[in-house]
Amino acid sequence: MPKKTGAAVLSAVIPGLGQIYNRQWLKGLTFLLTGMAWFYFMIHGLTGHLRGLITLGELPSRMVKVGKMTRMVEGDHSIFMMINGLMALLALLLYCGFYLLNIRDAFMVGAARARQEPIRSFGQSLKYMGRRHFAYLVLAIPLTAIVFLTILPLVFSVLLAFTNYADPILPPANLVDWVGFGNFKKMLSLDVWSSTFVGILTWTLCWAVIATVTTYIGGVLVAVLIHQPRVRFKKLWRTLLIVPFAIPNMISLLVMRNMFNNQFGPVNKYLGMIGLNGLPWLTDPFWAKVTVILANMWIGIPVTMILAFGVLTTIPRDLYEAAEVDGAGSAHKFRMITLPMVLFATAPILIMQFAGNINSFNVIYLMTNGEPVNPHYQYAGDTDLLVTWLYKLALNQSQYSFASVIGIIIFLLVATFSIWSYRRTRSYKEEDMIT
């Protein structure tokens, strides 16, 4: 048997044996101890955690009579078992990577021995790995943080959608079970859930479109107007219009909520002064939606305006001068020069604003809290978006599985639209800006 094949087979049987066969004693001992430690932890815990990920527990909390007394005995906690199972699954994947690396290393060193090449010592191997794979070693720490702080919580939240983890089935008093796509079927088949989902989804999409269009058009128009040569005190106007962006959104939205209050808000008082009746800004479904759109324009237009200012300063003046020579007016120059250049530069940002508006939590929660209440909706109001409905289901009603279903739907909507629309923009297709 060739040396490379023999070393690979030995490492496949027991990690580290192939390295010892290749006379890399320290490396082989290190791999061997790593493999032994893995089997030890596999026997004394990881197997149980992986089994718990499948079963989610077998014994619920129960009352047990001890002598003349009855006391509560805690059972399996399904959610903790799911988390521990995910950690064990991650450990299994890491070991599989180590196992394959161990076999590959033994094979490569065995092939080098067959060619009678010098074999690196363990220290030389570490130095070689540090030189050749330095970038991967540096990225290992942030990658680990991403795995534990982003990927694992994301996988956990996705798995919840396939369980019955919702009030009244809450551990440790009750065991959670896997239900497959049952929650998705309920969301679409049960009238109370489907009508709520369709209504909130429709409003979410309308909100995302209107909020994006109004803030984008408003910001671009304001920037173009201030950028006109005839406008004086440009710095003053820019400073005044950036103030809403400088104030924390929470403060602005809470102040605006009081301003639009039906009973004591100054907006209705001013309407009364000019002979008009006050409007139900926060209690009527239509006017509540108008109110949150106006509030979003207040905090969103300055952001787009700043971006548009940056683009306008990069447009060559020669283009405008040539257009003026050809007899083009202000409207024609805006339509043929300014708008295409601004759209080209800000199209990806426009897409991200649309995606962000789908997940716009602060404006809705702080202005209306999803109200007014809709009696035909399940735990939701007329101005609730999918993300605020998700919040209410999870934190107020303990409907974690349904909240997870909504989270998956939001992710699919945002990811699909963002990727599809971004790939169709000129800024994606063209590497350099058209001059």
Short mmCIF file of C-alpha atoms in Angstrom, two decimals:
data_model
loop_
_atom_site.label_atom_id
_atom_site.label_comp_id
_atom_site.label_asym_id
_atom_site.label_seq_id
_atom_site.Cartn_x
_atom_site.Cartn_y
_atom_site.Cartn_z
CA MET A 1 0.00 0.00 0.00
CA PRO A 2 1.43 3.44 -0.90
CA LYS A 3 2.49 5.59 2.03
CA LYS A 4 -0.03 8.30 1.28
CA THR A 5 -2.91 5.82 1.15
CA GLY A 6 -1.79 4.01 4.29
CA ALA A 7 -1.46 7.26 6.24
CA ALA A 8 -4.90 8.44 5.08
CA VAL A 9 -6.53 5.12 6.03
CA LEU A 10 -4.94 5.15 9.49
CA SER A 11 -6.09 8.74 10.11
CA ALA A 12 -9.57 7.79 8.92
CA VAL A 13 -9.68 4.95 11.47
CA ILE A 14 -8.22 6.93 14.38
CA PRO A 15 -7.29 10.61 14.02
CA GLY A 16 -3.57 11.12 14.53
CA LEU A 17 -2.42 7.61 13.58
CA GLY A 18 -1.63 8.72 10.04
CA GLN A 19 0.57 11.52 11.36
CA ILE A 20 2.36 9.10 13.67
CA TYR A 21 2.82 6.75 10.70
CA ASN A 22 4.39 9.69 8.85
CA ARG A 23 6.72 10.17 11.86
CA GLN A 24 5.19 13.46 12.84
CA TRP A 25 5.09 12.51 16.49
CA LEU A 26 3.96 15.76 18.11
CA LYS A 27 1.33 16.52 15.48
CA GLY A 28 0.06 12.94 15.61
CA LEU A 29 -0.16 13.04 19.42
CA THR A 30 -2.04 16.35 19.26
CA PHE A 31 -4.54 14.99 16.73
CA LEU A 32 -4.89 11.77 18.71
CA LEU A 33 -5.65 13.63 21.96
CA THR A 34 -8.13 15.84 20.12
CA GLY A 35 -9.94 12.80 18.76
CA MET A 36 -9.99 11.13 22.18
CA ALA A 37 -11.35 14.29 23.81
CA TRP A 38 -14.08 14.43 21.18
CA PHE A 39 -15.15 10.84 21.82
CA TYR A 40 -15.14 11.49 25.56
CA PHE A 41 -17.46 14.47 25.25
CA MET A 42 -19.54 12.61 22.66
CA ILE A 43 -20.20 9.81 25.11
CA HIS A 44 -20.71 12.04 28.16
CA GLY A 45 -23.03 14.70 26.80
CA LEU A 46 -23.06 15.48 23.11
CA THR A 47 -25.05 12.38 22.20
CA GLY A 48 -27.69 13.27 24.76
CA HIS A 49 -27.88 16.85 23.52
CA LEU A 50 -28.27 15.69 19.91
CA ARG A 51 -31.01 13.31 21.00
CA GLY A 52 -32.69 16.16 22.88
CA LEU A 53 -32.68 18.24 19.71
CA ILE A 54 -34.73 15.48 18.06
CA THR A 55 -37.12 14.66 20.92
CA LEU A 56 -37.29 18.08 22.67
CA GLY A 57 -37.77 16.27 25.94
CA GLU A 58 -39.66 13.29 27.27
CA LEU A 59 -40.61 14.13 30.87
CA PRO A 60 -42.67 17.27 31.61
CA SER A 61 -42.80 18.90 35.02
CA ARG A 62 -45.03 16.94 37.36
CA MET A 63 -46.22 16.65 40.94
CA VAL A 64 -44.65 13.78 42.86
CA LYS A 65 -45.82 12.58 46.27
CA VAL A 66 -42.92 12.17 48.69
CA GLY A 67 -44.19 10.71 51.95
CA LYS A 68 -47.08 12.90 53.06
CA MET A 69 -46.00 15.83 50.94
CA THR A 70 -46.39 16.56 47.26
CA ARG A 71 -43.75 18.58 45.52
CA MET A 72 -43.04 19.75 42.00
CA VAL A 73 -40.35 17.91 40.07
CA GLU A 74 -38.97 19.82 37.13
CA GLY A 75 -38.98 17.95 33.85
CA ASP A 76 -37.20 18.52 30.58
CA HIS A 77 -37.03 22.08 29.28
CA SER A 78 -37.62 21.76 25.54
CA ILE A 79 -36.16 25.15 24.61
CA PHE A 80 -32.97 24.62 26.58
CA MET A 81 -32.66 21.19 24.99
CA MET A 82 -33.03 22.75 21.54
CA ILE A 83 -30.29 25.28 22.29
CA ASN A 84 -27.97 22.61 23.71
CA GLY A 85 -28.71 20.42 20.71
CA LEU A 86 -27.77 23.22 18.31
CA MET A 87 -24.50 23.72 20.18
CA ALA A 88 -23.84 19.98 20.00
CA LEU A 89 -24.63 19.98 16.28
CA LEU A 90 -22.18 22.83 15.77
CA ALA A 91 -19.54 20.88 17.70
CA LEU A 92 -20.23 17.86 15.47
CA LEU A 93 -19.74 19.97 12.33
CA LEU A 94 -16.48 21.37 13.70
CA TYR A 95 -15.24 17.86 14.45
CA CYS A 96 -16.18 16.71 10.95
CA GLY A 97 -14.06 19.54 9.58
CA PHE A 98 -11.17 18.53 11.84
CA TYR A 99 -11.61 14.87 10.84
CA LEU A 100 -11.41 15.66 7.11
CA LEU A 101 -8.44 17.96 7.68
CA ASN A 102 -6.71 15.20 9.61
CA ILE A 103 -7.15 12.73 6.72
CA ARG A 104 -6.06 15.27 4.11
CA ASP A 105 -2.97 16.20 6.12
CA ALA A 106 -1.94 12.56 6.49
CA PHE A 107 -2.46 11.96 2.77
CA MET A 108 -0.47 15.03 1.70
CA VAL A 109 2.44 14.31 4.04
CA GLY A 110 2.43 10.66 2.94
CA ALA A 111 2.61 11.78 -0.69
CA ALA A 112 5.54 14.07 0.18
CA ARG A 113 7.34 11.16 1.87
CA ALA A 114 6.79 9.02 -1.22
CA ARG A 115 8.49 11.73 -3.28
CA GLN A 116 11.30 11.76 -0.68
CA GLU A 117 10.69 15.42 0.15
CA PRO A 118 11.67 16.81 3.57
CA ILE A 119 8.84 16.65 6.10
CA ARG A 120 8.05 19.72 8.19
CA SER A 121 8.15 19.44 11.95
CA PHE A 122 5.17 20.48 14.04
CA GLY A 123 6.69 23.91 14.70
CA GLN A 124 7.50 24.39 11.03
CA SER A 125 3.95 23.40 10.11
CA LEU A 126 2.56 26.04 12.46
CA LYS A 127 4.84 28.72 10.99
CA TYR A 128 3.90 27.67 7.45
CA MET A 129 0.20 27.81 8.29
CA GLY A 130 0.66 31.23 9.88
CA ARG A 131 2.34 32.57 6.75
CA ARG A 132 0.07 31.02 4.14
CA HIS A 133 -3.26 31.22 5.97
CA PHE A 134 -2.71 34.36 8.03
CA ALA A 135 -5.88 36.01 6.72
CA TYR A 136 -8.02 33.03 7.74
CA LEU A 137 -6.46 32.96 11.20
CA VAL A 138 -7.21 36.65 11.68
CA LEU A 139 -10.80 36.15 10.51
CA ALA A 140 -11.30 33.18 12.85
CA ILE A 141 -12.22 35.37 15.85
CA PRO A 142 -14.87 37.53 14.12
CA LEU A 143 -16.16 34.43 12.32
CA THR A 144 -16.61 32.70 15.67
CA ALA A 145 -18.50 35.73 16.98
CA ILE A 146 -20.74 35.72 13.89
CA VAL A 147 -21.51 32.03 14.35
CA PHE A 148 -22.49 32.35 18.01
CA LEU A 149 -24.12 35.79 17.93
CA THR A 150 -25.82 35.73 14.52
CA ILE A 151 -26.06 32.33 12.85
CA LEU A 152 -27.04 30.24 15.88
CA PRO A 153 -29.78 32.66 17.05
CA LEU A 154 -31.05 32.84 13.46
CA VAL A 155 -31.22 29.04 13.16
CA PHE A 156 -32.88 28.84 16.58
CA SER A 157 -35.57 31.34 15.59
CA VAL A 158 -36.20 29.44 12.34
CA LEU A 159 -36.56 26.14 14.19
CA LEU A 160 -39.18 27.66 16.50
CA ALA A 161 -41.48 28.05 13.49
CA PHE A 162 -41.65 24.27 13.21
CA THR A 163 -42.69 23.70 16.84
CA ASN A 164 -45.84 24.32 18.89
CA TYR A 165 -43.98 26.68 21.25
CA ALA A 166 -46.87 29.01 22.04
CA ASP A 167 -49.11 29.76 24.98
CA PRO A 168 -50.35 27.56 26.69
CA ILE A 169 -47.63 25.07 25.64
CA LEU A 170 -44.74 26.66 27.50
CA PRO A 171 -41.86 24.79 29.14
CA PRO A 172 -40.98 23.57 31.68
CA ALA A 173 -44.61 22.91 32.57
CA ASN A 174 -45.25 21.47 29.10
CA LEU A 175 -43.12 19.83 26.48
CA VAL A 176 -42.72 21.41 23.07
CA ASP A 177 -43.11 19.16 20.02
CA TRP A 178 -42.10 19.39 16.39
CA VAL A 179 -45.15 20.11 14.20
CA GLY A 180 -43.51 20.50 10.80
CA PHE A 181 -45.26 23.06 8.61
CA GLY A 182 -48.36 23.07 10.83
CA ASN A 183 -47.92 26.71 11.88
CA PHE A 184 -47.59 27.80 8.26
CA LYS A 185 -50.80 25.92 7.42
CA LYS A 186 -52.63 27.57 10.32
CA MET A 187 -51.41 30.99 9.23
CA LEU A 188 -52.95 30.44 5.79
CA SER A 189 -55.96 28.22 6.52
CA LEU A 190 -57.49 29.49 9.78
CA ASP A 191 -59.71 32.51 9.07
CA VAL A 192 -58.66 34.51 12.11
CA TRP A 193 -54.96 34.13 11.30
CA SER A 194 -55.18 34.31 7.51
CA SER A 195 -57.32 37.47 7.47
CA THR A 196 -54.94 39.15 9.91
CA PHE A 197 -51.89 38.05 7.94
CA VAL A 198 -53.28 39.17 4.56
CA GLY A 199 -54.43 42.52 5.95
CA ILE A 200 -51.15 43.30 7.70
CA LEU A 201 -49.08 42.07 4.75
CA THR A 202 -51.02 44.33 2.38
CA TRP A 203 -50.57 47.35 4.64
CA THR A 204 -46.87 46.51 5.14
CA LEU A 205 -46.22 46.51 1.39
CA CYS A 206 -48.26 49.69 0.87
CA TRP A 207 -46.41 51.34 3.75
CA ALA A 208 -43.01 50.31 2.39
CA VAL A 209 -43.81 51.71 -1.07
CA ILE A 210 -45.37 54.97 0.15
CA ALA A 211 -42.73 55.58 2.83
CA THR A 212 -39.89 54.95 0.39
CA VAL A 213 -41.34 57.04 -2.43
CA THR A 214 -42.30 60.02 -0.25
CA THR A 215 -38.98 60.25 1.57
CA TYR A 216 -36.96 59.69 -1.58
CA ILE A 217 -38.82 62.16 -3.79
CA GLY A 218 -39.06 64.69 -0.97
CA GLY A 219 -35.36 64.46 -0.16
CA VAL A 220 -34.26 64.73 -3.79
CA LEU A 221 -36.56 67.69 -4.52
CA VAL A 222 -35.41 69.58 -1.42
CA ALA A 223 -31.77 68.96 -2.30
CA VAL A 224 -32.31 70.10 -5.91
CA LEU A 225 -34.14 73.25 -4.82
CA ILE A 226 -31.42 74.24 -2.37
CA HIS A 227 -28.77 73.43 -4.95
CA GLN A 228 -30.22 75.96 -7.42
CA PRO A 229 -27.86 78.89 -8.13
CA ARG A 230 -30.60 81.44 -7.38
CA VAL A 231 -31.15 80.16 -3.83
CA ARG A 232 -29.28 82.18 -1.20
CA PHE A 233 -28.11 81.09 2.27
CA LYS A 234 -27.61 77.47 1.17
CA LYS A 235 -25.67 76.54 4.32
CA LEU A 236 -28.45 77.89 6.52
CA TRP A 237 -31.15 75.90 4.72
CA ARG A 238 -29.07 72.73 4.81
CA THR A 239 -28.46 73.13 8.53
CA LEU A 240 -32.12 73.75 9.33
CA LEU A 241 -33.32 70.79 7.29
CA ILE A 242 -30.76 68.41 8.79
CA VAL A 243 -31.97 69.18 12.35
CA PRO A 244 -34.68 66.43 12.29
CA PHE A 245 -31.96 63.93 11.38
CA ALA A 246 -29.78 65.13 14.28
CA ILE A 247 -32.55 64.70 16.86
CA PRO A 248 -33.01 61.08 18.08
CA ASN A 249 -35.95 59.44 16.35
CA MET A 250 -37.51 58.34 19.61
CA ILE A 251 -37.77 61.92 20.87
CA SER A 252 -39.13 63.23 17.56
CA LEU A 253 -41.75 60.50 17.31
CA LEU A 254 -42.96 60.85 20.90
CA VAL A 255 -43.28 64.62 20.46
CA MET A 256 -45.22 64.13 17.22
CA ARG A 257 -47.48 61.61 18.93
CA ASN A 258 -48.47 64.29 21.44
CA MET A 259 -48.82 66.89 18.69
CA PHE A 260 -51.35 64.71 16.84
CA ASN A 261 -53.25 63.70 19.98
CA ASN A 262 -56.99 63.95 19.34
CA GLN A 263 -57.87 65.63 22.64
CA PHE A 264 -55.03 67.96 23.61
CA GLY A 265 -52.73 67.95 20.57
CA PRO A 266 -51.79 71.37 19.16
CA VAL A 267 -52.49 70.26 15.57
CA ASN A 268 -56.23 69.94 16.19
CA LYS A 269 -56.21 73.18 18.18
CA TYR A 270 -54.68 75.04 15.26
CA LEU A 271 -57.28 73.51 12.94
CA GLY A 272 -59.99 74.77 15.29
CA MET A 273 -58.53 78.28 15.24
CA ILE A 274 -59.03 78.50 11.50
CA GLY A 275 -62.56 77.12 11.67
CA LEU A 276 -61.88 73.47 10.82
CA ASN A 277 -62.90 70.43 12.81
CA GLY A 278 -60.20 68.37 14.46
CA LEU A 279 -59.26 65.09 12.83
CA PRO A 280 -59.00 61.67 14.53
CA TRP A 281 -55.30 61.42 13.74
CA LEU A 282 -54.56 58.43 15.97
CA THR A 283 -57.97 56.78 16.43
CA ASP A 284 -59.27 56.44 12.87
CA PRO A 285 -57.59 53.71 10.74
CA PHE A 286 -57.17 55.93 7.67
CA TRP A 287 -55.91 59.02 9.47
CA ALA A 288 -53.63 56.95 11.70
CA LYS A 289 -51.93 55.62 8.57
CA VAL A 290 -51.63 59.15 7.18
CA THR A 291 -50.09 60.26 10.47
CA VAL A 292 -47.36 57.62 10.50
CA ILE A 293 -46.54 58.41 6.86
CA LEU A 294 -46.15 62.11 7.73
CA ALA A 295 -43.99 61.24 10.72
CA ASN A 296 -41.82 59.00 8.57
CA MET A 297 -41.39 61.81 6.04
CA TRP A 298 -40.21 64.12 8.83
CA ILE A 299 -37.41 61.79 9.89
CA GLY A 300 -36.69 60.24 6.46
CA ILE A 301 -36.47 63.19 4.07
CA PRO A 302 -33.30 64.65 5.68
CA VAL A 303 -31.47 61.34 5.16
CA THR A 304 -32.26 61.25 1.44
CA MET A 305 -31.51 64.96 1.17
CA ILE A 306 -27.98 64.44 2.53
CA LEU A 307 -27.36 61.62 0.04
CA ALA A 308 -28.71 63.71 -2.84
CA PHE A 309 -26.47 66.63 -1.87
CA GLY A 310 -23.45 64.37 -2.19
CA VAL A 311 -24.50 63.21 -5.65
CA LEU A 312 -25.36 66.70 -6.91
CA THR A 313 -21.90 67.99 -6.07
CA THR A 314 -20.34 65.32 -8.32
CA ILE A 315 -22.37 66.16 -11.44
CA PRO A 316 -20.13 68.13 -13.86
CA ARG A 317 -21.27 71.68 -14.50
CA ASP A 318 -20.38 71.21 -18.16
CA LEU A 319 -23.47 69.05 -18.62
CA TYR A 320 -25.79 71.82 -17.43
CA GLU A 321 -23.96 74.46 -19.46
CA ALA A 322 -24.21 72.35 -22.62
CA ALA A 323 -27.92 71.80 -21.96
CA GLU A 324 -28.48 75.53 -21.52
CA VAL A 325 -26.72 76.21 -24.82
CA ASP A 326 -29.13 73.77 -26.47
CA GLY A 327 -32.04 75.69 -24.96
CA ALA A 328 -33.00 73.25 -22.18
CA GLY A 329 -35.03 74.66 -19.29
CA SER A 330 -34.82 73.81 -15.60
CA ALA A 331 -37.42 71.04 -15.81
CA HIS A 332 -35.73 69.47 -18.84
CA LYS A 333 -32.28 69.59 -17.17
CA PHE A 334 -33.72 67.97 -14.05
CA ARG A 335 -35.43 65.20 -16.03
CA MET A 336 -32.54 64.43 -18.40
CA ILE A 337 -29.45 65.10 -16.26
CA THR A 338 -30.09 65.44 -12.53
CA LEU A 339 -32.64 62.68 -11.97
CA PRO A 340 -30.81 59.94 -13.97
CA MET A 341 -27.50 60.74 -12.25
CA VAL A 342 -29.08 60.75 -8.79
CA LEU A 343 -30.97 57.50 -9.48
CA PHE A 344 -27.83 55.84 -10.79
CA ALA A 345 -25.88 56.66 -7.63
CA THR A 346 -28.64 56.07 -5.08
CA ALA A 347 -30.52 53.08 -6.55
CA PRO A 348 -28.92 50.55 -4.18
CA ILE A 349 -29.66 52.86 -1.24
CA LEU A 350 -33.25 53.24 -2.44
CA ILE A 351 -33.62 49.46 -2.42
CA MET A 352 -32.19 49.24 1.09
CA GLN A 353 -34.58 51.97 2.24
CA PHE A 354 -37.50 49.94 0.92
CA ALA A 355 -36.23 46.86 2.75
CA GLY A 356 -35.71 48.92 5.89
CA ASN A 357 -39.23 50.33 5.72
CA ILE A 358 -40.66 46.80 5.71
CA ASN A 359 -38.91 46.39 9.07
CA SER A 360 -39.71 49.93 10.25
CA PHE A 361 -40.48 49.27 13.90
CA ASN A 362 -39.87 52.61 15.64
CA VAL A 363 -42.25 54.79 13.64
CA ILE A 364 -45.24 52.49 14.09
CA TYR A 365 -44.54 51.44 17.66
CA LEU A 366 -43.81 54.92 19.03
CA MET A 367 -46.50 56.79 17.07
CA THR A 368 -49.51 54.46 17.28
CA ASN A 369 -48.35 51.18 18.86
CA GLY A 370 -50.22 49.53 15.99
CA GLU A 371 -53.53 51.07 16.99
CA PRO A 372 -56.40 51.66 16.45
CA VAL A 373 -57.40 48.17 17.50
CA ASN A 374 -59.03 46.07 14.80
CA PRO A 375 -61.53 43.57 16.28
CA HIS A 376 -61.17 41.35 13.21
CA TYR A 377 -57.41 40.98 13.65
CA GLN A 378 -55.60 38.49 15.87
CA TYR A 379 -53.49 40.45 18.40
CA ALA A 380 -52.97 43.33 15.94
CA GLY A 381 -54.20 46.80 15.02
CA ASP A 382 -54.84 48.66 11.79
CA THR A 383 -51.39 50.29 11.60
CA ASP A 384 -49.40 47.23 12.65
CA LEU A 385 -46.69 46.06 10.28
CA LEU A 386 -45.49 42.48 10.14
CA VAL A 387 -42.55 43.36 12.39
CA THR A 388 -44.70 45.03 15.07
CA TRP A 389 -47.20 42.16 14.91
CA LEU A 390 -44.27 39.79 15.40
CA TYR A 391 -43.22 41.82 18.46
CA LYS A 392 -46.69 41.66 19.99
CA LEU A 393 -47.06 37.95 19.34
CA ALA A 394 -43.71 37.13 20.93
CA LEU A 395 -43.52 39.49 23.91
CA ASN A 396 -47.16 40.20 24.72
CA GLN A 397 -48.96 36.98 23.78
CA SER A 398 -46.15 34.36 24.05
CA GLN A 399 -47.00 33.04 20.57
CA TYR A 400 -43.36 32.36 19.76
CA SER A 401 -43.91 29.84 16.99
CA PHE A 402 -46.22 32.13 15.01
CA ALA A 403 -43.85 35.04 15.57
CA SER A 404 -41.07 32.92 14.10
CA VAL A 405 -43.24 32.14 11.07
CA ILE A 406 -43.73 35.85 10.48
CA GLY A 407 -40.00 36.43 10.89
CA ILE A 408 -39.28 33.87 8.16
CA ILE A 409 -41.84 35.50 5.86
CA ILE A 410 -40.29 38.94 6.43
CA PHE A 411 -36.84 37.56 5.66
CA LEU A 412 -38.05 35.94 2.44
CA LEU A 413 -39.80 39.13 1.33
CA VAL A 414 -36.87 41.42 2.05
CA ALA A 415 -34.18 39.09 0.72
CA THR A 416 -36.05 38.22 -2.48
CA PHE A 417 -36.94 41.79 -3.35
CA SER A 418 -33.52 43.21 -2.44
CA ILE A 419 -31.54 40.68 -4.46
CA TRP A 420 -33.89 40.77 -7.47
CA SER A 421 -34.13 44.56 -7.67
CA TYR A 422 -30.47 45.23 -6.96
CA ARG A 423 -29.36 42.92 -9.78
CA ARG A 424 -31.55 44.91 -12.18
CA THR A 425 -30.06 48.31 -11.37
CA ARG A 426 -27.63 50.07 -13.72
CA SER A 427 -25.20 50.59 -10.86
CA TYR A 428 -24.92 46.81 -10.53
CA LYS A 429 -24.66 46.10 -14.26
CA GLU A 430 -22.19 48.87 -15.06
CA GLU A 431 -18.86 48.96 -13.31
CA ASP A 432 -18.08 52.61 -14.02
CA MET A 433 -20.34 55.61 -13.98
CA ILE A 434 -21.54 56.77 -17.37
CA THR A 435 -20.03 60.13 -18.27
#
